[in-house]
Short mmCIF file of C-alpha atoms in Angstrom, two decimals:
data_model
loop_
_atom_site.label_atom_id
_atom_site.label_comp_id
_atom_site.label_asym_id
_atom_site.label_seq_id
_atom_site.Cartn_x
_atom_site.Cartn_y
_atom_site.Cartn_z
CA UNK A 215 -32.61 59.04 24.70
CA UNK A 216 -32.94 56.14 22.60
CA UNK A 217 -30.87 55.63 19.17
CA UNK A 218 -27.79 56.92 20.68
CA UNK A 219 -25.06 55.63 19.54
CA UNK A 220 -22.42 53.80 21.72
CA UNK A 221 -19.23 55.92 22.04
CA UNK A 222 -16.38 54.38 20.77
CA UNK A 223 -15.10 52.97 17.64
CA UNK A 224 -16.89 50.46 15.13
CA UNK A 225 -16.92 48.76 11.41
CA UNK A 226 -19.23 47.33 9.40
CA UNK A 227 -18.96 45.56 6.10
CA UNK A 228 -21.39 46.68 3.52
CA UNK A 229 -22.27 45.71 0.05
CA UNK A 230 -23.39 48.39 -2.92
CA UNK A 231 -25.60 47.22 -5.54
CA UNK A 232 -22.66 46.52 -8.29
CA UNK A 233 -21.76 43.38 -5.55
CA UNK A 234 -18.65 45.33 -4.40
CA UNK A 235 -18.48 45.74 -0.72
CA UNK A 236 -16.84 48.79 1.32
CA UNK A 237 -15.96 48.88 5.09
CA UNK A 238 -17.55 51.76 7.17
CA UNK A 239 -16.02 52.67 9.68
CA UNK A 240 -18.19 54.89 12.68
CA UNK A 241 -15.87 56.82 15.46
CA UNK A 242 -17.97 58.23 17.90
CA UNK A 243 -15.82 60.17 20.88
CA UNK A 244 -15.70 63.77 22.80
CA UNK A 245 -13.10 64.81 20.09
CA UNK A 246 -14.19 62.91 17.15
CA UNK A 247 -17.69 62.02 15.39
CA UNK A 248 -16.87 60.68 11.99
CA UNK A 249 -17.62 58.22 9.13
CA UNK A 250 -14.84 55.98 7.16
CA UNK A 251 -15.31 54.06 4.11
CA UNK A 252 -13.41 51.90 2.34
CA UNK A 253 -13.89 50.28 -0.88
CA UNK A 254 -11.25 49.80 -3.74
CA UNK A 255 -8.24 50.20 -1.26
CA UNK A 256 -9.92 54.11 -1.34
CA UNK A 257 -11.00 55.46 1.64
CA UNK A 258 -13.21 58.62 2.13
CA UNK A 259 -13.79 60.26 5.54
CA UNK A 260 -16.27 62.80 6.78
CA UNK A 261 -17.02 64.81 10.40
CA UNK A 262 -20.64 64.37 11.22
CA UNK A 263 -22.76 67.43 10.03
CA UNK A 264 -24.64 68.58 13.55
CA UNK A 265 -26.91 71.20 12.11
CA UNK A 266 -28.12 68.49 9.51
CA UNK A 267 -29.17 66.22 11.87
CA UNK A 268 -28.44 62.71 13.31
CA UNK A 269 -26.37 60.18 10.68
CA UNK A 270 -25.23 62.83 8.15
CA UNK A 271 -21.71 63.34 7.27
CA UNK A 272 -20.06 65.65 5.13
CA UNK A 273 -17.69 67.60 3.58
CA UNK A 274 -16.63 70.14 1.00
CA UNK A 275 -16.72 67.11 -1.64
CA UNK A 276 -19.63 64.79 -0.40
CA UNK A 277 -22.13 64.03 1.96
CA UNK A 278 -22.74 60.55 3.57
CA UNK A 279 -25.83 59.87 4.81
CA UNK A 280 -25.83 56.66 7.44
CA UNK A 281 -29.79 55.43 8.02
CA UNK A 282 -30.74 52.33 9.62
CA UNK A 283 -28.92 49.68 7.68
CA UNK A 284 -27.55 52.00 4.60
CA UNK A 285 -25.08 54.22 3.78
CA UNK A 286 -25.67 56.72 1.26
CA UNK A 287 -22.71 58.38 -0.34
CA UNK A 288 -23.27 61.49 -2.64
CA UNK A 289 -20.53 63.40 -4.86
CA UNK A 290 -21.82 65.65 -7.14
CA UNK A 291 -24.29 63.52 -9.26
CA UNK A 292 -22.23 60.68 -8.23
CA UNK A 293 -24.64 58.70 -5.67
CA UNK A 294 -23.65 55.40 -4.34
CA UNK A 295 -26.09 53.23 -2.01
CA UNK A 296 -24.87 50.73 0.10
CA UNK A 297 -26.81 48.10 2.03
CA UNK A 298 -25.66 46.34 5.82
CA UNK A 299 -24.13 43.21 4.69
CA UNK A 300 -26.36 40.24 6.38
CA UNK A 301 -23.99 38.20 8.70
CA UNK A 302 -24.83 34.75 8.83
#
């Protein structure tokens, strides 16, 4: 079933298009499916939305959208796009 993602626990350091960068944080487990980030010592959280579909988070106050190397975060007209940061 390709894309699946690897259960367990992971973070990756991206970087909006201000320059400012954010941590996100994926935990994937048999209890848990949920999306961290971090920026500005402020972190938000979401459970993964199932009946969305694959790489959307969300709660009462956001959704987070997690495509391919971005990370879309949406609060009311608030939206903030982030980007994979390239390791060297």
């Amino acid at each position: 079933t390709g894309g699946e993602v690897k259960a367990g626990e992971y973070t990756d350091r991206y970087v909006a298009e201000d320059g400012s960068s954010a941590l996100v944080t994926f935990k994937n487990s048999d209890k848990e499916n949920t999306i961290s980030v971090r920026s500005n010592n402020k972190t938000i959280s979401a459970p993964r939305k199932a009946d969305k579909g694959e790489g959307v988070y969300g709660n009462y106050d956001f959704e987070i959208v997690a495509k391919n190397d971005s990370v879309i975060i949406t609060q009311g007209n608030n939206v903030i796009a982030l980007k994979k940061a390239r390791v060297n």
